[in-house]
mmCIF file of N, CA and C in Angstrom:
data_model
loop_
_atom_site.group_PDB
_atom_site.id
_atom_site.type_symbol
_atom_site.label_atom_id
_atom_site.label_comp_id
_atom_site.label_asym_id
_atom_site.label_seq_id
_atom_site.Cartn_x
_atom_site.Cartn_y
_atom_site.Cartn_z
ATOM 1 N N MET A 1 -5.883 15.834 96.366
ATOM 2 C CA MET A 1 -5.342 16.631 95.286
ATOM 3 C C MET A 1 -6.204 17.855 95.001
ATOM 4 N N GLU A 2 -7.496 17.698 95.229
ATOM 5 C CA GLU A 2 -8.393 18.802 94.916
ATOM 6 C C GLU A 2 -8.219 19.991 95.855
ATOM 7 N N LEU A 3 -7.451 19.847 96.932
ATOM 8 C CA LEU A 3 -7.164 20.980 97.810
ATOM 9 C C LEU A 3 -6.059 21.863 97.237
ATOM 10 N N LEU A 4 -5.325 21.339 96.283
ATOM 11 C CA LEU A 4 -4.267 22.089 95.609
ATOM 12 C C LEU A 4 -4.842 22.729 94.348
ATOM 13 N N PRO A 5 -4.132 23.708 93.783
ATOM 14 C CA PRO A 5 -4.618 24.299 92.531
ATOM 15 C C PRO A 5 -4.744 23.209 91.468
ATOM 16 N N HIS A 6 -5.914 23.093 90.864
ATOM 17 C CA HIS A 6 -6.136 22.022 89.898
ATOM 18 C C HIS A 6 -7.148 22.433 88.832
ATOM 19 N N SER A 7 -7.113 21.675 87.757
ATOM 20 C CA SER A 7 -8.085 21.808 86.672
ATOM 21 C C SER A 7 -8.438 20.404 86.213
ATOM 22 N N PHE A 8 -9.695 20.208 85.830
ATOM 23 C CA PHE A 8 -10.110 18.933 85.278
ATOM 24 C C PHE A 8 -9.964 18.959 83.762
ATOM 25 N N ILE A 9 -9.487 17.871 83.219
ATOM 26 C CA ILE A 9 -9.352 17.709 81.776
ATOM 27 C C ILE A 9 -10.394 16.691 81.343
ATOM 28 N N GLU A 10 -11.059 16.963 80.245
ATOM 29 C CA GLU A 10 -12.186 16.121 79.832
ATOM 30 C C GLU A 10 -11.875 15.140 78.698
ATOM 31 N N SER A 11 -10.787 15.331 77.955
ATOM 32 C CA SER A 11 -10.537 14.459 76.802
ATOM 33 C C SER A 11 -9.039 14.216 76.620
ATOM 34 N N LYS A 12 -8.726 13.167 75.847
ATOM 35 C CA LYS A 12 -7.316 12.895 75.576
ATOM 36 C C LYS A 12 -6.716 14.000 74.699
ATOM 37 N N GLU A 13 -7.531 14.628 73.863
ATOM 38 C CA GLU A 13 -7.040 15.735 73.044
ATOM 39 C C GLU A 13 -6.659 16.925 73.921
ATOM 40 N N GLU A 14 -7.487 17.215 74.904
ATOM 41 C CA GLU A 14 -7.192 18.312 75.834
ATOM 42 C C GLU A 14 -5.954 17.995 76.673
ATOM 43 N N LEU A 15 -5.817 16.743 77.102
ATOM 44 C CA LEU A 15 -4.641 16.322 77.866
ATOM 45 C C LEU A 15 -3.375 16.511 77.045
ATOM 46 N N LYS A 16 -3.410 16.059 75.810
ATOM 47 C CA LYS A 16 -2.254 16.204 74.921
ATOM 48 C C LYS A 16 -1.896 17.684 74.724
ATOM 49 N N LYS A 17 -2.899 18.520 74.538
ATOM 50 C CA LYS A 17 -2.669 19.961 74.340
ATOM 51 C C LYS A 17 -2.031 20.593 75.573
ATOM 52 N N VAL A 18 -2.533 20.261 76.759
ATOM 53 C CA VAL A 18 -1.969 20.806 78.000
ATOM 54 C C VAL A 18 -0.504 20.385 78.134
ATOM 55 N N CYS A 19 -0.199 19.153 77.806
ATOM 56 C CA CYS A 19 1.191 18.681 77.900
ATOM 57 C C CYS A 19 2.096 19.405 76.911
ATOM 58 N N GLU A 20 1.636 19.550 75.698
ATOM 59 C CA GLU A 20 2.433 20.244 74.689
ATOM 60 C C GLU A 20 2.652 21.707 75.070
ATOM 61 N N GLU A 21 1.605 22.370 75.508
ATOM 62 C CA GLU A 21 1.723 23.766 75.930
ATOM 63 C C GLU A 21 2.583 23.893 77.186
ATOM 64 N N GLY A 22 2.482 22.927 78.082
ATOM 65 C CA GLY A 22 3.292 22.938 79.299
ATOM 66 C C GLY A 22 4.777 22.851 79.009
ATOM 67 N N LEU A 23 5.136 22.111 77.969
ATOM 68 C CA LEU A 23 6.549 22.031 77.580
ATOM 69 C C LEU A 23 7.042 23.359 77.007
ATOM 70 N N LYS A 24 6.179 24.048 76.297
ATOM 71 C CA LYS A 24 6.547 25.339 75.699
ATOM 72 C C LYS A 24 6.563 26.470 76.721
ATOM 73 N N HIS A 25 5.615 26.425 77.669
ATOM 74 C CA HIS A 25 5.442 27.504 78.647
ATOM 75 C C HIS A 25 5.311 26.931 80.061
ATOM 76 N N PRO A 26 6.375 26.347 80.596
ATOM 77 C CA PRO A 26 6.269 25.704 81.913
ATOM 78 C C PRO A 26 5.870 26.665 83.027
ATOM 79 N N GLU A 27 6.234 27.913 82.919
ATOM 80 C CA GLU A 27 5.894 28.878 83.966
ATOM 81 C C GLU A 27 4.379 29.060 84.095
ATOM 82 N N LYS A 28 3.656 28.820 83.034
ATOM 83 C CA LYS A 28 2.203 28.958 83.040
ATOM 84 C C LYS A 28 1.509 27.698 83.578
ATOM 85 N N TYR A 29 2.149 26.542 83.429
ATOM 86 C CA TYR A 29 1.485 25.272 83.724
ATOM 87 C C TYR A 29 2.026 24.540 84.944
ATOM 88 N N ASN A 30 3.187 24.920 85.465
ATOM 89 C CA ASN A 30 3.820 24.101 86.495
ATOM 90 C C ASN A 30 3.299 24.336 87.911
ATOM 91 N N LYS A 31 2.302 25.164 88.088
ATOM 92 C CA LYS A 31 1.754 25.397 89.433
ATOM 93 C C LYS A 31 0.314 24.932 89.533
ATOM 94 N N ASN A 32 -0.022 23.938 88.740
ATOM 95 C CA ASN A 32 -1.386 23.435 88.704
ATOM 96 C C ASN A 32 -1.350 21.920 88.525
ATOM 97 N N ILE A 33 -2.330 21.242 89.092
ATOM 98 C CA ILE A 33 -2.495 19.809 88.892
ATOM 99 C C ILE A 33 -3.622 19.629 87.891
ATOM 100 N N TYR A 34 -3.386 18.786 86.901
ATOM 101 C CA TYR A 34 -4.404 18.505 85.897
ATOM 102 C C TYR A 34 -4.920 17.096 86.129
ATOM 103 N N ILE A 35 -6.236 16.979 86.254
ATOM 104 C CA ILE A 35 -6.864 15.711 86.620
ATOM 105 C C ILE A 35 -7.765 15.252 85.479
ATOM 106 N N ILE A 36 -7.611 13.992 85.082
ATOM 107 C CA ILE A 36 -8.499 13.407 84.094
ATOM 108 C C ILE A 36 -9.019 12.090 84.657
ATOM 109 N N LYS A 37 -10.323 11.920 84.622
ATOM 110 C CA LYS A 37 -10.940 10.704 85.124
ATOM 111 C C LYS A 37 -11.090 9.733 83.952
ATOM 112 N N LEU A 38 -10.455 8.588 84.083
ATOM 113 C CA LEU A 38 -10.449 7.604 83.004
ATOM 114 C C LEU A 38 -11.366 6.440 83.362
ATOM 115 N N THR A 39 -12.557 6.464 82.836
ATOM 116 C CA THR A 39 -13.515 5.399 83.080
ATOM 117 C C THR A 39 -13.286 4.260 82.089
ATOM 118 N N THR A 40 -13.827 3.110 82.394
ATOM 119 C CA THR A 40 -13.623 1.921 81.565
ATOM 120 C C THR A 40 -13.993 2.175 80.107
ATOM 121 N N ASP A 41 -15.085 2.865 79.867
ATOM 122 C CA ASP A 41 -15.507 3.110 78.487
ATOM 123 C C ASP A 41 -14.532 3.994 77.718
ATOM 124 N N ARG A 42 -13.669 4.719 78.424
ATOM 125 C CA ARG A 42 -12.688 5.583 77.755
ATOM 126 C C ARG A 42 -11.371 4.871 77.459
ATOM 127 N N ILE A 43 -11.104 3.768 78.168
ATOM 128 C CA ILE A 43 -9.800 3.118 77.995
ATOM 129 C C ILE A 43 -9.878 1.696 77.455
ATOM 130 N N MET A 44 -11.075 1.180 77.200
ATOM 131 C CA MET A 44 -11.221 -0.165 76.651
ATOM 132 C C MET A 44 -11.897 -0.104 75.294
ATOM 133 N N ARG A 45 -11.441 -0.970 74.397
ATOM 134 C CA ARG A 45 -12.102 -1.094 73.092
ATOM 135 C C ARG A 45 -12.119 -2.558 72.686
ATOM 136 N N LYS A 46 -13.072 -2.885 71.834
ATOM 137 C CA LYS A 46 -13.195 -4.259 71.357
ATOM 138 C C LYS A 46 -12.039 -4.570 70.416
ATOM 139 N N ILE A 47 -11.471 -5.742 70.566
ATOM 140 C CA ILE A 47 -10.355 -6.152 69.712
ATOM 141 C C ILE A 47 -10.814 -6.300 68.268
ATOM 142 N N GLU A 48 -11.939 -6.976 68.056
ATOM 143 C CA GLU A 48 -12.432 -7.254 66.704
ATOM 144 C C GLU A 48 -13.068 -6.049 66.024
ATOM 145 N N ASP A 49 -13.595 -5.117 66.801
ATOM 146 C CA ASP A 49 -14.284 -3.955 66.238
ATOM 147 C C ASP A 49 -13.976 -2.714 67.078
ATOM 148 N N PRO A 50 -12.772 -2.136 66.896
ATOM 149 C CA PRO A 50 -12.348 -1.008 67.744
ATOM 150 C C PRO A 50 -13.281 0.202 67.709
ATOM 151 N N GLY A 51 -14.042 0.374 66.649
ATOM 152 C CA GLY A 51 -14.927 1.525 66.546
ATOM 153 C C GLY A 51 -16.295 1.316 67.166
ATOM 154 N N ALA A 52 -16.576 0.104 67.636
ATOM 155 C CA ALA A 52 -17.882 -0.203 68.211
ATOM 156 C C ALA A 52 -18.086 0.546 69.517
ATOM 157 N N SER A 53 -19.340 0.843 69.833
ATOM 158 C CA SER A 53 -19.616 1.503 71.104
ATOM 159 C C SER A 53 -19.353 0.531 72.253
ATOM 160 N N PHE A 54 -18.939 1.072 73.373
ATOM 161 C CA PHE A 54 -18.585 0.267 74.533
ATOM 162 C C PHE A 54 -19.841 -0.169 75.267
ATOM 163 N N GLU A 55 -19.940 -1.458 75.534
ATOM 164 C CA GLU A 55 -21.046 -2.027 76.301
ATOM 165 C C GLU A 55 -20.467 -2.603 77.583
ATOM 166 N N LYS A 56 -20.763 -1.973 78.711
ATOM 167 C CA LYS A 56 -20.160 -2.378 79.975
ATOM 168 C C LYS A 56 -20.498 -3.825 80.344
ATOM 169 N N GLN A 57 -21.733 -4.247 80.134
ATOM 170 C CA GLN A 57 -22.105 -5.615 80.496
ATOM 171 C C GLN A 57 -21.346 -6.629 79.631
ATOM 172 N N GLU A 58 -21.155 -6.323 78.359
ATOM 173 C CA GLU A 58 -20.364 -7.220 77.510
ATOM 174 C C GLU A 58 -18.926 -7.295 78.019
ATOM 175 N N TYR A 59 -18.395 -6.172 78.431
ATOM 176 C CA TYR A 59 -17.038 -6.160 78.995
ATOM 177 C C TYR A 59 -16.956 -7.048 80.235
ATOM 178 N N TYR A 60 -17.937 -6.951 81.114
ATOM 179 C CA TYR A 60 -17.955 -7.797 82.320
ATOM 180 C C TYR A 60 -18.111 -9.280 81.964
ATOM 181 N N ASP A 61 -18.965 -9.563 80.988
ATOM 182 C CA ASP A 61 -19.220 -10.956 80.614
ATOM 183 C C ASP A 61 -18.117 -11.570 79.769
ATOM 184 N N HIS A 62 -17.472 -10.775 78.921
ATOM 185 C CA HIS A 62 -16.464 -11.274 77.981
ATOM 186 C C HIS A 62 -15.256 -10.337 77.915
ATOM 187 N N PRO A 63 -14.519 -10.199 78.997
ATOM 188 C CA PRO A 63 -13.374 -9.274 78.989
ATOM 189 C C PRO A 63 -12.300 -9.654 77.969
ATOM 190 N N GLU A 64 -12.264 -10.903 77.560
ATOM 191 C CA GLU A 64 -11.266 -11.345 76.585
ATOM 192 C C GLU A 64 -11.478 -10.707 75.206
ATOM 193 N N ARG A 65 -12.618 -10.106 74.979
ATOM 194 C CA ARG A 65 -12.918 -9.443 73.712
ATOM 195 C C ARG A 65 -12.374 -8.018 73.645
ATOM 196 N N PHE A 66 -11.775 -7.560 74.744
ATOM 197 C CA PHE A 66 -11.370 -6.158 74.841
ATOM 198 C C PHE A 66 -9.868 -6.004 75.055
ATOM 199 N N GLN A 67 -9.379 -4.843 74.673
ATOM 200 C CA GLN A 67 -7.998 -4.469 74.976
ATOM 201 C C GLN A 67 -7.991 -3.062 75.531
ATOM 202 N N CYS A 68 -6.975 -2.777 76.320
ATOM 203 C CA CYS A 68 -6.860 -1.478 76.968
ATOM 204 C C CYS A 68 -6.072 -0.519 76.082
ATOM 205 N N THR A 69 -6.530 0.714 75.987
ATOM 206 C CA THR A 69 -5.837 1.741 75.196
ATOM 207 C C THR A 69 -5.154 2.781 76.077
ATOM 208 N N LEU A 70 -5.133 2.539 77.378
ATOM 209 C CA LEU A 70 -4.541 3.486 78.315
ATOM 210 C C LEU A 70 -3.090 3.805 77.959
ATOM 211 N N MET A 71 -2.316 2.773 77.647
ATOM 212 C CA MET A 71 -0.889 2.979 77.390
ATOM 213 C C MET A 71 -0.660 3.863 76.174
ATOM 214 N N GLU A 72 -1.404 3.638 75.110
ATOM 215 C CA GLU A 72 -1.205 4.408 73.885
ATOM 216 C C GLU A 72 -1.836 5.798 73.956
ATOM 217 N N ASP A 73 -3.025 5.860 74.522
ATOM 218 C CA ASP A 73 -3.796 7.106 74.465
ATOM 219 C C ASP A 73 -3.514 8.094 75.593
ATOM 220 N N PHE A 74 -3.161 7.599 76.780
ATOM 221 C CA PHE A 74 -3.077 8.502 77.927
ATOM 222 C C PHE A 74 -1.726 8.507 78.645
ATOM 223 N N LEU A 75 -1.135 7.342 78.869
ATOM 224 C CA LEU A 75 0.077 7.293 79.692
ATOM 225 C C LEU A 75 1.230 8.170 79.207
ATOM 226 N N PRO A 76 1.411 8.358 77.895
ATOM 227 C CA PRO A 76 2.515 9.235 77.483
ATOM 228 C C PRO A 76 2.399 10.661 78.026
ATOM 229 N N TYR A 77 1.209 11.042 78.467
ATOM 230 C CA TYR A 77 0.964 12.411 78.915
ATOM 231 C C TYR A 77 0.774 12.530 80.418
ATOM 232 N N LEU A 78 0.910 11.438 81.152
ATOM 233 C CA LEU A 78 0.679 11.461 82.591
ATOM 234 C C LEU A 78 1.979 11.450 83.374
ATOM 235 N N SER A 79 2.016 12.212 84.460
ATOM 236 C CA SER A 79 3.139 12.172 85.397
ATOM 237 C C SER A 79 2.821 11.249 86.559
ATOM 238 N N LEU A 80 1.546 11.109 86.859
ATOM 239 C CA LEU A 80 1.101 10.287 87.981
ATOM 240 C C LEU A 80 -0.183 9.583 87.571
ATOM 241 N N PHE A 81 -0.266 8.298 87.883
ATOM 242 C CA PHE A 81 -1.472 7.520 87.599
ATOM 243 C C PHE A 81 -1.940 6.902 88.905
ATOM 244 N N VAL A 82 -3.149 7.247 89.329
ATOM 245 C CA VAL A 82 -3.712 6.702 90.555
ATOM 246 C C VAL A 82 -4.824 5.742 90.137
ATOM 247 N N ASN A 83 -4.631 4.471 90.443
ATOM 248 C CA ASN A 83 -5.584 3.443 90.051
ATOM 249 C C ASN A 83 -6.487 3.114 91.232
ATOM 250 N N GLY A 84 -7.778 3.263 91.029
ATOM 251 C CA GLY A 84 -8.712 2.991 92.107
ATOM 252 C C GLY A 84 -9.806 2.029 91.671
ATOM 253 N N ILE A 85 -9.459 1.043 90.838
ATOM 254 C CA ILE A 85 -10.477 0.123 90.342
ATOM 255 C C ILE A 85 -10.165 -1.305 90.736
ATOM 256 N N TYR A 86 -11.167 -2.142 90.632
ATOM 257 C CA TYR A 86 -10.997 -3.577 90.839
ATOM 258 C C TYR A 86 -10.391 -4.185 89.573
ATOM 259 N N TRP A 87 -9.524 -5.160 89.746
ATOM 260 C CA TRP A 87 -8.958 -5.877 88.598
ATOM 261 C C TRP A 87 -8.673 -7.306 89.021
ATOM 262 N N ASP A 88 -8.879 -8.238 88.086
ATOM 263 C CA ASP A 88 -8.399 -9.606 88.283
ATOM 264 C C ASP A 88 -7.898 -10.141 86.946
ATOM 265 N N HIS A 89 -7.353 -11.346 86.959
ATOM 266 C CA HIS A 89 -6.644 -11.893 85.805
ATOM 267 C C HIS A 89 -7.501 -12.055 84.547
ATOM 268 N N ARG A 90 -8.809 -12.040 84.653
ATOM 269 C CA ARG A 90 -9.670 -12.200 83.475
ATOM 270 C C ARG A 90 -9.672 -10.958 82.579
ATOM 271 N N TYR A 91 -9.359 -9.821 83.143
ATOM 272 C CA TYR A 91 -9.494 -8.559 82.424
ATOM 273 C C TYR A 91 -8.170 -8.117 81.807
ATOM 274 N N PRO A 92 -8.241 -7.315 80.734
ATOM 275 C CA PRO A 92 -7.006 -6.817 80.117
ATOM 276 C C PRO A 92 -6.200 -5.982 81.113
ATOM 277 N N ARG A 93 -4.899 -6.102 81.043
ATOM 278 C CA ARG A 93 -4.022 -5.292 81.898
ATOM 279 C C ARG A 93 -4.101 -3.832 81.473
ATOM 280 N N LEU A 94 -4.057 -2.962 82.466
ATOM 281 C CA LEU A 94 -4.077 -1.531 82.176
ATOM 282 C C LEU A 94 -2.708 -1.047 81.728
ATOM 283 N N ILE A 95 -1.672 -1.510 82.421
ATOM 284 C CA ILE A 95 -0.302 -1.084 82.137
ATOM 285 C C ILE A 95 0.577 -2.325 82.143
ATOM 286 N N LYS A 96 1.442 -2.424 81.148
ATOM 287 C CA LYS A 96 2.356 -3.561 81.071
ATOM 288 C C LYS A 96 3.770 -3.103 81.401
ATOM 289 N N LYS A 97 4.524 -3.969 82.080
ATOM 290 C CA LYS A 97 5.906 -3.643 82.434
ATOM 291 C C LYS A 97 6.730 -3.302 81.198
ATOM 292 N N SER A 98 6.507 -4.026 80.100
ATOM 293 C CA SER A 98 7.276 -3.767 78.875
ATOM 294 C C SER A 98 7.049 -2.340 78.377
ATOM 295 N N TRP A 99 5.832 -1.848 78.501
ATOM 296 C CA TRP A 99 5.539 -0.485 78.074
ATOM 297 C C TRP A 99 6.266 0.517 78.962
ATOM 298 N N LEU A 100 6.198 0.321 80.274
ATOM 299 C CA LEU A 100 6.873 1.224 81.203
ATOM 300 C C LEU A 100 8.380 1.219 80.979
ATOM 301 N N THR A 101 8.929 0.038 80.762
ATOM 302 C CA THR A 101 10.367 -0.079 80.510
ATOM 303 C C THR A 101 10.761 0.690 79.260
ATOM 304 N N HIS A 102 9.955 0.571 78.233
ATOM 305 C CA HIS A 102 10.252 1.247 76.969
ATOM 306 C C HIS A 102 10.179 2.770 77.086
ATOM 307 N N TYR A 103 9.155 3.284 77.750
ATOM 308 C CA TYR A 103 8.937 4.720 77.792
ATOM 309 C C TYR A 103 9.566 5.462 78.972
ATOM 310 N N TYR A 104 9.920 4.754 80.025
ATOM 311 C CA TYR A 104 10.414 5.445 81.214
ATOM 312 C C TYR A 104 11.784 4.959 81.649
ATOM 313 N N GLN A 105 12.643 4.639 80.720
ATOM 314 C CA GLN A 105 14.013 4.254 81.094
ATOM 315 C C GLN A 105 14.878 5.462 81.206
#
């Protein structure tokens, strides 16, 4: 993708702004790929204390304490999602079929 015209986006606020502006001015935005790297600390939060800082080792040791915010915070603004991470049944799901069904019918 980086061989095509692209820009990196650093935050969910910037992603939302690019999407909103792209709808208003598609001629300005439709010839570029916008890339945002979503690391675990950006898409996971503690269920009991959502404002707590993310501790990667705690996430690895106790994934049941966390929930994914990808669907609420980022997916509404993405056209393509490329997943390149390890996942198994112990960890929170990144995307649920019910969410996709609701938003992409």
